[in-house]
Amino acid sequence: MKESTTFFVGLDVHKDFISVAYAPEDREAEVIFLGPIGTRQCDIDRLIRQLHSRASRLLFVYEAGPCGYWLYRYLKKKGQDCMVVAPSLIPRKPGDRVKTDRRDAVQLARLMRSGDLNPVYVPSLEDESIRDLCRLREDILCELRAAKRRLKSFLLRHDIRYAGRSDWSAAHLRWLADDVILPTASQSIVFHEYVHRVNHLVDRLRSIEEQLQQEVKGWRLEPLVAAYQALRGVRFQVAVTFAAEIGDPTRFEQPRQLMAYVGLHPSEYSSGNTRRQGGIAKTGNAHVRRVLVEGAWTYRYRPKVSRQIQLRQESLPQNLRDIGWKAQVRLCKRFRALVARGKHPNVAVTAIARELVAFLWAIGRQVQFPESSLVQLAG
């Protein structure tokens, strides 16, 4: 009869192989390194059978990385317990300067057994697909900004300046198409290639945004996306990015935990009676942090329910509209107060983005979901 024991299995996952180590539940027992295995499903199944011949329960753990969550989902499908941890949150000895696959797998198994690891949030496959689409839009947007900078730099080198009010407006685009003349044929080729690149990326961005609009329809977090837009500065792209990256906000008991998750909490180095706080920690999800800071810039203006906000709030209940107005009154006043105290606008808007997280969390608590649609925290 199989002994009722538990093995804590550490996996160091790479593209072509996985290094495996396991630790028995007896804390005095030594961690055993099994060696590398393949990444095929048959290799994983063979490992499970091998370990189950020695223990009745297996607890797997591996670091989040470029290989994604396929291993987590496959182990869950096979009925195994699995946990994914953030590499930055794994305890490490400052003096340990040796890193190998064997050491990583053994350390994961040992820390899993001692309870010193915390799981990260693993999105469902549907949520991850929306998140990937949002990140594709962000990548194309970065490419578009770079293409625009290259075009403007090229024109500036040849002392060609636009005299209008704003760049990339309809008038600016007509000026690029009709009024720009370069002295040589080679430079004309370069100019038209730069313009073509910008136009191509604009079309791609528009196509991705339309596709994102279609994919969100029927998504389990679509009610959250609509509810978030009750807030000023949280349009569709900001709302869907926040929902796709965060998932169900009710998994955070307090808004401060969500602020820390996106890295908007202040860094601190205190000792004894001395307390030192620095800039934001910039840990956690950088995608959410970027869109929140961009949205927070709208609070530098006085509180106002514009026509666009009215259209977004038409189908929302009154309690969500009240939260949106409360956020405007507080955050607009907060921004002006910080700037009046001498804070740089960039610092002030970061503080506004941190408080905006709390209002997003409050709205998320008001939205009800069927129990079957909620994604649980990994582990």
CSV table of C-alpha atoms in Angstrom, one decimal:
chain,number,residue,atom,x,y,z
A,1,MET,CA,0.0,0.0,0.0
A,2,LYS,CA,1.3,3.5,-0.9
A,3,GLU,CA,2.5,5.5,2.0
A,4,SER,CA,0.5,8.7,2.8
A,5,THR,CA,3.3,11.2,2.1
A,6,THR,CA,3.7,14.4,0.2
A,7,PHE,CA,6.5,15.4,-2.1
A,8,PHE,CA,7.2,19.1,-2.8
A,9,VAL,CA,8.5,19.1,-6.4
A,10,GLY,CA,10.6,22.0,-7.7
A,11,LEU,CA,10.7,22.6,-11.5
A,12,ASP,CA,13.3,24.8,-13.2
A,13,VAL,CA,11.6,25.2,-16.6
A,14,HIS,CA,13.5,25.9,-19.8
A,15,LYS,CA,12.5,25.9,-23.4
A,16,ASP,CA,13.9,22.4,-24.1
A,17,PHE,CA,14.1,20.7,-20.7
A,18,ILE,CA,12.9,20.9,-17.1
A,19,SER,CA,15.2,20.3,-14.1
A,20,VAL,CA,13.3,18.4,-11.4
A,21,ALA,CA,14.0,18.1,-7.6
A,22,TYR,CA,11.6,17.0,-4.8
A,23,ALA,CA,11.6,17.3,-1.1
A,24,PRO,CA,9.7,14.9,1.3
A,25,GLU,CA,7.4,16.4,3.8
A,26,ASP,CA,9.8,15.5,6.6
A,27,ARG,CA,11.8,18.7,7.1
A,28,GLU,CA,14.9,16.8,8.1
A,29,ALA,CA,14.9,14.8,4.9
A,30,GLU,CA,17.3,15.8,2.2
A,31,VAL,CA,16.1,17.3,-1.1
A,32,ILE,CA,16.7,14.9,-4.0
A,33,PHE,CA,17.6,16.1,-7.5
A,34,LEU,CA,16.2,13.9,-10.2
A,35,GLY,CA,17.8,15.6,-13.1
A,36,PRO,CA,16.4,17.1,-16.4
A,37,ILE,CA,13.4,15.8,-18.3
A,38,GLY,CA,11.8,16.8,-21.6
A,39,THR,CA,9.0,19.2,-22.0
A,40,ARG,CA,6.6,16.9,-23.9
A,41,GLN,CA,3.4,15.9,-22.2
A,42,CYS,CA,4.5,12.3,-22.2
A,43,ASP,CA,7.6,13.4,-20.2
A,44,ILE,CA,5.4,15.1,-17.7
A,45,ASP,CA,3.2,12.1,-17.4
A,46,ARG,CA,6.2,9.8,-16.8
A,47,LEU,CA,7.4,12.1,-14.0
A,48,ILE,CA,4.0,12.1,-12.3
A,49,ARG,CA,3.8,8.3,-12.4
A,50,GLN,CA,7.4,8.0,-11.1
A,51,LEU,CA,6.7,10.4,-8.1
A,52,HIS,CA,3.3,9.0,-7.4
A,53,SER,CA,4.9,5.5,-6.9
A,54,ARG,CA,6.6,7.0,-3.9
A,55,ALA,CA,4.1,9.6,-2.5
A,56,SER,CA,0.4,9.9,-2.5
A,57,ARG,CA,0.3,13.7,-3.0
A,58,LEU,CA,2.5,15.9,-5.2
A,59,LEU,CA,2.8,19.7,-4.9
A,60,PHE,CA,4.6,21.3,-7.9
A,61,VAL,CA,6.2,24.7,-8.1
A,62,TYR,CA,8.0,26.7,-10.8
A,63,GLU,CA,9.0,30.2,-11.5
A,64,ALA,CA,7.0,32.5,-13.8
A,65,GLY,CA,9.0,33.1,-17.0
A,66,PRO,CA,9.0,33.2,-20.8
A,67,CYS,CA,7.6,29.7,-21.1
A,68,GLY,CA,4.2,30.9,-19.8
A,69,TYR,CA,1.6,29.0,-17.9
A,70,TRP,CA,1.1,25.9,-20.1
A,71,LEU,CA,2.8,23.6,-17.6
A,72,TYR,CA,0.6,25.0,-14.8
A,73,ARG,CA,-2.6,24.3,-16.8
A,74,TYR,CA,-1.5,20.9,-17.9
A,75,LEU,CA,-0.7,19.8,-14.3
A,76,LYS,CA,-4.0,21.2,-13.1
A,77,LYS,CA,-5.7,19.2,-15.9
A,78,LYS,CA,-4.0,16.1,-14.7
A,79,GLY,CA,-5.4,16.7,-11.2
A,80,GLN,CA,-2.1,17.9,-9.6
A,81,ASP,CA,-1.5,20.8,-7.3
A,82,CYS,CA,0.8,23.4,-8.8
A,83,MET,CA,2.0,26.9,-7.9
A,84,VAL,CA,3.7,29.5,-9.9
A,85,VAL,CA,5.9,32.0,-8.1
A,86,ALA,CA,7.5,35.3,-9.1
A,87,PRO,CA,11.3,35.1,-9.4
A,88,SER,CA,11.7,38.5,-7.7
A,89,LEU,CA,9.9,37.2,-4.6
A,90,ILE,CA,12.0,34.1,-4.1
A,91,PRO,CA,14.2,34.4,-0.9
A,92,ARG,CA,17.9,34.4,-1.8
A,93,LYS,CA,21.1,34.6,0.2
A,94,PRO,CA,23.0,37.8,-0.6
A,95,GLY,CA,26.3,35.9,-0.5
A,96,ASP,CA,25.3,33.1,-2.8
A,97,ARG,CA,26.9,33.8,-6.2
A,98,VAL,CA,26.4,30.4,-7.7
A,99,LYS,CA,23.4,29.8,-9.9
A,100,THR,CA,22.7,26.5,-11.6
A,101,ASP,CA,19.6,24.6,-12.8
A,102,ARG,CA,20.2,22.0,-10.1
A,103,ARG,CA,20.4,24.6,-7.3
A,104,ASP,CA,17.3,26.4,-8.6
A,105,ALA,CA,15.1,23.3,-8.6
A,106,VAL,CA,16.4,22.2,-5.2
A,107,GLN,CA,15.8,25.6,-3.7
A,108,LEU,CA,12.2,25.8,-5.1
A,109,ALA,CA,11.4,22.4,-3.5
A,110,ARG,CA,13.0,23.3,-0.2
A,111,LEU,CA,11.2,26.7,0.0
A,112,MET,CA,7.9,25.1,-1.0
A,113,ARG,CA,8.2,22.7,1.8
A,114,SER,CA,9.0,25.4,4.4
A,115,GLY,CA,6.1,27.6,3.2
A,116,ASP,CA,8.3,30.6,2.2
A,117,LEU,CA,6.8,30.9,-1.3
A,118,ASN,CA,3.7,32.9,-2.4
A,119,PRO,CA,1.8,32.1,-5.6
A,120,VAL,CA,1.2,34.6,-8.4
A,121,TYR,CA,-2.1,35.1,-10.1
A,122,VAL,CA,-2.5,32.8,-13.1
A,123,PRO,CA,-5.2,34.0,-15.6
A,124,SER,CA,-7.5,31.7,-17.4
A,125,LEU,CA,-6.8,31.0,-21.1
A,126,GLU,CA,-9.6,33.3,-22.1
A,127,ASP,CA,-8.3,36.2,-19.9
A,128,GLU,CA,-4.7,35.6,-21.2
A,129,SER,CA,-5.9,35.9,-24.8
A,130,ILE,CA,-7.4,39.3,-24.1
A,131,ARG,CA,-4.3,40.3,-22.3
A,132,ASP,CA,-2.1,39.3,-25.2
A,133,LEU,CA,-4.2,41.4,-27.5
A,134,CYS,CA,-3.9,44.4,-25.2
A,135,ARG,CA,-0.1,43.9,-25.1
A,136,LEU,CA,0.0,43.6,-28.9
A,137,ARG,CA,-1.8,47.0,-29.1
A,138,GLU,CA,0.8,48.4,-26.7
A,139,ASP,CA,3.7,47.1,-28.8
A,140,ILE,CA,2.3,48.6,-32.0
A,141,LEU,CA,1.7,51.9,-30.2
A,142,CYS,CA,5.3,52.0,-29.2
A,143,GLU,CA,6.4,51.2,-32.8
A,144,LEU,CA,4.1,54.0,-34.0
A,145,ARG,CA,5.6,56.5,-31.6
A,146,ALA,CA,9.1,55.5,-32.7
A,147,ALA,CA,8.2,55.8,-36.4
A,148,LYS,CA,6.8,59.3,-35.8
A,149,ARG,CA,9.9,60.4,-34.0
A,150,ARG,CA,12.1,59.1,-36.9
A,151,LEU,CA,10.0,61.0,-39.4
A,152,LYS,CA,10.1,64.3,-37.5
A,153,SER,CA,13.9,63.9,-36.9
A,154,PHE,CA,14.5,63.4,-40.6
A,155,LEU,CA,12.5,66.6,-41.5
A,156,LEU,CA,14.3,68.5,-38.8
A,157,ARG,CA,17.7,67.6,-40.1
A,158,HIS,CA,16.7,69.2,-43.4
A,159,ASP,CA,15.2,72.3,-41.7
A,160,ILE,CA,11.6,71.4,-42.8
A,161,ARG,CA,9.3,72.6,-40.1
A,162,TYR,CA,5.5,72.4,-39.7
A,163,ALA,CA,4.0,75.8,-38.9
A,164,GLY,CA,0.6,74.5,-37.7
A,165,ARG,CA,-0.6,74.1,-34.2
A,166,SER,CA,-0.5,70.4,-33.5
A,167,ASP,CA,1.4,67.5,-35.0
A,168,TRP,CA,-0.4,64.5,-36.6
A,169,SER,CA,-3.7,66.3,-36.9
A,170,ALA,CA,-5.6,66.3,-40.2
A,171,ALA,CA,-3.9,69.5,-41.3
A,172,HIS,CA,-0.5,68.1,-40.5
A,173,LEU,CA,-1.1,65.0,-42.5
A,174,ARG,CA,-2.2,67.0,-45.5
A,175,TRP,CA,1.0,69.1,-45.1
A,176,LEU,CA,3.1,65.9,-45.2
A,177,ALA,CA,1.2,64.6,-48.3
A,178,ASP,CA,1.2,67.9,-50.4
A,179,ASP,CA,3.8,70.4,-49.2
A,180,VAL,CA,6.9,68.6,-48.2
A,181,ILE,CA,9.5,68.7,-51.0
A,182,LEU,CA,13.0,67.2,-50.6
A,183,PRO,CA,16.0,68.4,-52.7
A,184,THR,CA,17.1,65.0,-54.0
A,185,ALA,CA,15.4,61.8,-55.2
A,186,SER,CA,17.1,59.7,-52.6
A,187,GLN,CA,15.8,61.8,-49.7
A,188,SER,CA,12.3,61.7,-51.2
A,189,ILE,CA,12.5,58.0,-51.1
A,190,VAL,CA,13.5,58.1,-47.5
A,191,PHE,CA,10.7,60.5,-46.6
A,192,HIS,CA,8.0,58.5,-48.4
A,193,GLU,CA,9.2,55.3,-46.7
A,194,TYR,CA,8.9,57.0,-43.3
A,195,VAL,CA,5.4,58.3,-44.1
A,196,HIS,CA,4.4,54.9,-45.4
A,197,ARG,CA,5.6,53.3,-42.2
A,198,VAL,CA,3.6,55.7,-40.0
A,199,ASN,CA,0.5,55.1,-42.1
A,200,HIS,CA,0.9,51.4,-42.0
A,201,LEU,CA,1.2,51.3,-38.2
A,202,VAL,CA,-1.8,53.6,-37.8
A,203,ASP,CA,-3.9,51.2,-39.9
A,204,ARG,CA,-2.6,48.2,-37.8
A,205,LEU,CA,-3.4,50.0,-34.6
A,206,ARG,CA,-6.9,50.8,-35.7
A,207,SER,CA,-7.4,47.1,-36.8
A,208,ILE,CA,-6.2,45.8,-33.4
A,209,GLU,CA,-8.4,48.2,-31.5
A,210,GLU,CA,-11.5,47.1,-33.6
A,211,GLN,CA,-10.6,43.5,-33.0
A,212,LEU,CA,-10.2,44.1,-29.2
A,213,GLN,CA,-13.7,45.7,-29.2
A,214,GLN,CA,-15.1,42.5,-30.7
A,215,GLU,CA,-13.3,40.1,-28.5
A,216,VAL,CA,-14.4,41.9,-25.3
A,217,LYS,CA,-18.1,41.3,-26.2
A,218,GLY,CA,-19.2,38.3,-24.3
A,219,TRP,CA,-16.0,38.2,-22.2
A,220,ARG,CA,-16.6,37.2,-18.6
A,221,LEU,CA,-15.0,40.5,-17.4
A,222,GLU,CA,-17.0,42.7,-19.8
A,223,PRO,CA,-19.2,44.1,-16.9
A,224,LEU,CA,-16.0,45.2,-15.2
A,225,VAL,CA,-14.7,46.9,-18.4
A,226,ALA,CA,-17.9,48.9,-18.6
A,227,ALA,CA,-18.0,49.7,-14.9
A,228,TYR,CA,-14.4,51.0,-14.9
A,229,GLN,CA,-15.3,53.5,-17.5
A,230,ALA,CA,-17.4,55.4,-15.0
A,231,LEU,CA,-14.1,57.0,-13.9
A,232,ARG,CA,-12.5,60.0,-15.7
A,233,GLY,CA,-9.4,59.0,-17.6
A,234,VAL,CA,-10.4,55.4,-17.8
A,235,ARG,CA,-11.6,54.9,-21.4
A,236,PHE,CA,-12.1,51.6,-23.1
A,237,GLN,CA,-8.4,50.8,-23.7
A,238,VAL,CA,-7.4,51.6,-20.1
A,239,ALA,CA,-10.3,49.7,-18.7
A,240,VAL,CA,-9.8,46.5,-20.7
A,241,THR,CA,-6.0,46.6,-20.0
A,242,PHE,CA,-6.6,46.9,-16.3
A,243,ALA,CA,-9.2,44.1,-16.3
A,244,ALA,CA,-7.1,41.8,-18.4
A,245,GLU,CA,-4.0,42.3,-16.3
A,246,ILE,CA,-5.6,42.3,-12.9
A,247,GLY,CA,-8.5,39.9,-13.4
A,248,ASP,CA,-11.0,39.8,-10.5
A,249,PRO,CA,-10.1,42.7,-8.2
A,250,THR,CA,-12.0,41.1,-5.3
A,251,ARG,CA,-9.0,38.8,-4.7
A,252,PHE,CA,-7.3,41.8,-3.1
A,253,GLU,CA,-8.7,42.4,0.4
A,254,GLN,CA,-7.5,46.0,0.5
A,255,PRO,CA,-6.8,48.6,-2.1
A,256,ARG,CA,-3.2,49.0,-0.7
A,257,GLN,CA,-2.5,45.4,-1.8
A,258,LEU,CA,-3.6,46.3,-5.4
A,259,MET,CA,-1.4,49.4,-5.3
A,260,ALA,CA,1.5,47.3,-4.4
A,261,TYR,CA,0.7,44.7,-7.1
A,262,VAL,CA,1.0,47.4,-9.8
A,263,GLY,CA,4.1,48.9,-8.1
A,264,LEU,CA,2.6,52.3,-7.3
A,265,HIS,CA,3.4,52.2,-3.6
A,266,PRO,CA,6.4,54.2,-2.3
A,267,SER,CA,9.7,52.4,-1.8
A,268,GLU,CA,11.1,52.5,1.8
A,269,TYR,CA,14.4,52.0,3.6
A,270,SER,CA,13.9,52.5,7.3
A,271,SER,CA,15.9,51.5,10.2
A,272,GLY,CA,15.5,52.3,13.9
A,273,ASN,CA,14.0,55.7,14.4
A,274,THR,CA,14.9,56.8,10.8
A,275,ARG,CA,12.3,56.4,8.1
A,276,ARG,CA,13.2,57.0,4.5
A,277,GLN,CA,10.7,56.8,1.7
A,278,GLY,CA,11.6,57.1,-2.0
A,279,GLY,CA,9.9,57.0,-5.3
A,280,ILE,CA,7.4,54.3,-6.3
A,281,ALA,CA,8.7,50.8,-6.1
A,282,LYS,CA,8.0,50.0,-9.8
A,283,THR,CA,7.5,46.4,-9.0
A,284,GLY,CA,4.7,44.2,-10.3
A,285,ASN,CA,2.7,44.9,-13.5
A,286,ALA,CA,4.2,47.7,-15.6
A,287,HIS,CA,1.5,47.5,-18.2
A,288,VAL,CA,-1.2,48.5,-15.7
A,289,ARG,CA,1.1,51.2,-14.2
A,290,ARG,CA,1.6,52.8,-17.5
A,291,VAL,CA,-2.1,53.1,-18.5
A,292,LEU,CA,-3.0,54.3,-15.0
A,293,VAL,CA,-0.5,57.1,-15.1
A,294,GLU,CA,-1.6,58.2,-18.6
A,295,GLY,CA,-5.3,58.2,-17.4
A,296,ALA,CA,-4.4,60.1,-14.2
A,297,TRP,CA,-3.2,63.2,-16.3
A,298,THR,CA,-6.9,64.0,-16.9
A,299,TYR,CA,-7.3,65.0,-13.3
A,300,ARG,CA,-5.2,68.1,-13.7
A,301,TYR,CA,-8.3,69.8,-14.9
A,302,ARG,CA,-11.3,70.9,-12.8
A,303,PRO,CA,-14.1,68.3,-12.1
A,304,LYS,CA,-16.5,68.0,-15.0
A,305,VAL,CA,-18.8,65.3,-16.4
A,306,SER,CA,-18.0,65.7,-20.1
A,307,ARG,CA,-20.2,64.4,-22.9
A,308,GLN,CA,-17.9,61.4,-23.4
A,309,ILE,CA,-18.1,60.4,-19.7
A,310,GLN,CA,-21.9,60.8,-19.9
A,311,LEU,CA,-22.1,58.4,-22.8
A,312,ARG,CA,-19.9,55.9,-20.9
A,313,GLN,CA,-22.1,56.2,-17.8
A,314,GLU,CA,-25.5,55.9,-19.5
A,315,SER,CA,-25.9,52.2,-18.9
A,316,LEU,CA,-24.3,52.2,-15.4
A,317,PRO,CA,-26.1,52.2,-12.1
A,318,GLN,CA,-26.2,55.3,-9.9
A,319,ASN,CA,-23.7,53.9,-7.3
A,320,LEU,CA,-21.0,53.6,-9.9
A,321,ARG,CA,-21.7,57.1,-11.2
A,322,ASP,CA,-21.4,58.4,-7.6
A,323,ILE,CA,-18.0,56.7,-7.3
A,324,GLY,CA,-16.9,58.3,-10.5
A,325,TRP,CA,-17.9,61.8,-9.4
A,326,LYS,CA,-16.3,61.3,-5.9
A,327,ALA,CA,-13.1,60.3,-7.6
A,328,GLN,CA,-13.1,63.5,-9.7
A,329,VAL,CA,-13.7,65.8,-6.8
A,330,ARG,CA,-11.0,64.2,-4.6
A,331,LEU,CA,-8.3,63.6,-7.3
A,332,CYS,CA,-8.6,66.9,-9.0
A,333,LYS,CA,-8.3,68.7,-5.7
A,334,ARG,CA,-5.5,66.4,-4.7
A,335,PHE,CA,-3.5,67.2,-7.9
A,336,ARG,CA,-3.8,70.9,-7.4
A,337,ALA,CA,-2.8,70.7,-3.7
A,338,LEU,CA,0.3,68.6,-4.5
A,339,VAL,CA,1.4,71.0,-7.3
A,340,ALA,CA,0.8,74.0,-4.9
A,341,ARG,CA,3.1,72.4,-2.4
A,342,GLY,CA,5.9,72.4,-5.0
A,343,LYS,CA,5.6,68.8,-6.2
A,344,HIS,CA,6.6,68.2,-9.8
A,345,PRO,CA,3.6,67.4,-12.0
A,346,ASN,CA,5.0,64.0,-12.8
A,347,VAL,CA,5.2,63.2,-9.1
A,348,ALA,CA,1.7,64.6,-8.5
A,349,VAL,CA,0.2,62.5,-11.3
A,350,THR,CA,1.8,59.4,-10.0
A,351,ALA,CA,0.2,60.0,-6.6
A,352,ILE,CA,-3.1,60.5,-8.4
A,353,ALA,CA,-2.6,57.2,-10.3
A,354,ARG,CA,-2.0,55.4,-6.9
A,355,GLU,CA,-5.3,56.7,-5.5
A,356,LEU,CA,-7.1,56.0,-8.8
A,357,VAL,CA,-6.3,52.3,-8.1
A,358,ALA,CA,-8.4,52.5,-4.9
A,359,PHE,CA,-11.4,53.8,-6.8
A,360,LEU,CA,-11.0,51.0,-9.4
A,361,TRP,CA,-10.9,48.5,-6.6
A,362,ALA,CA,-14.1,50.0,-5.1
A,363,ILE,CA,-15.9,49.7,-8.4
A,364,GLY,CA,-14.7,46.2,-8.8
A,365,ARG,CA,-16.3,45.3,-5.5
A,366,GLN,CA,-19.7,46.6,-6.7
A,367,VAL,CA,-19.8,44.4,-9.8
A,368,GLN,CA,-21.3,41.0,-9.3
A,369,PHE,CA,-20.2,37.9,-11.2
A,370,PRO,CA,-21.5,34.3,-11.4
A,371,GLU,CA,-19.5,32.1,-9.1
A,372,SER,CA,-18.6,29.9,-12.1
A,373,SER,CA,-16.9,32.7,-13.9
A,374,LEU,CA,-14.5,33.8,-11.1
A,375,VAL,CA,-10.8,32.9,-11.5
A,376,GLN,CA,-9.2,31.8,-8.3
A,377,LEU,CA,-5.8,32.7,-7.1
A,378,ALA,CA,-3.2,30.1,-8.1
A,379,GLY,CA,-2.5,27.7,-5.2
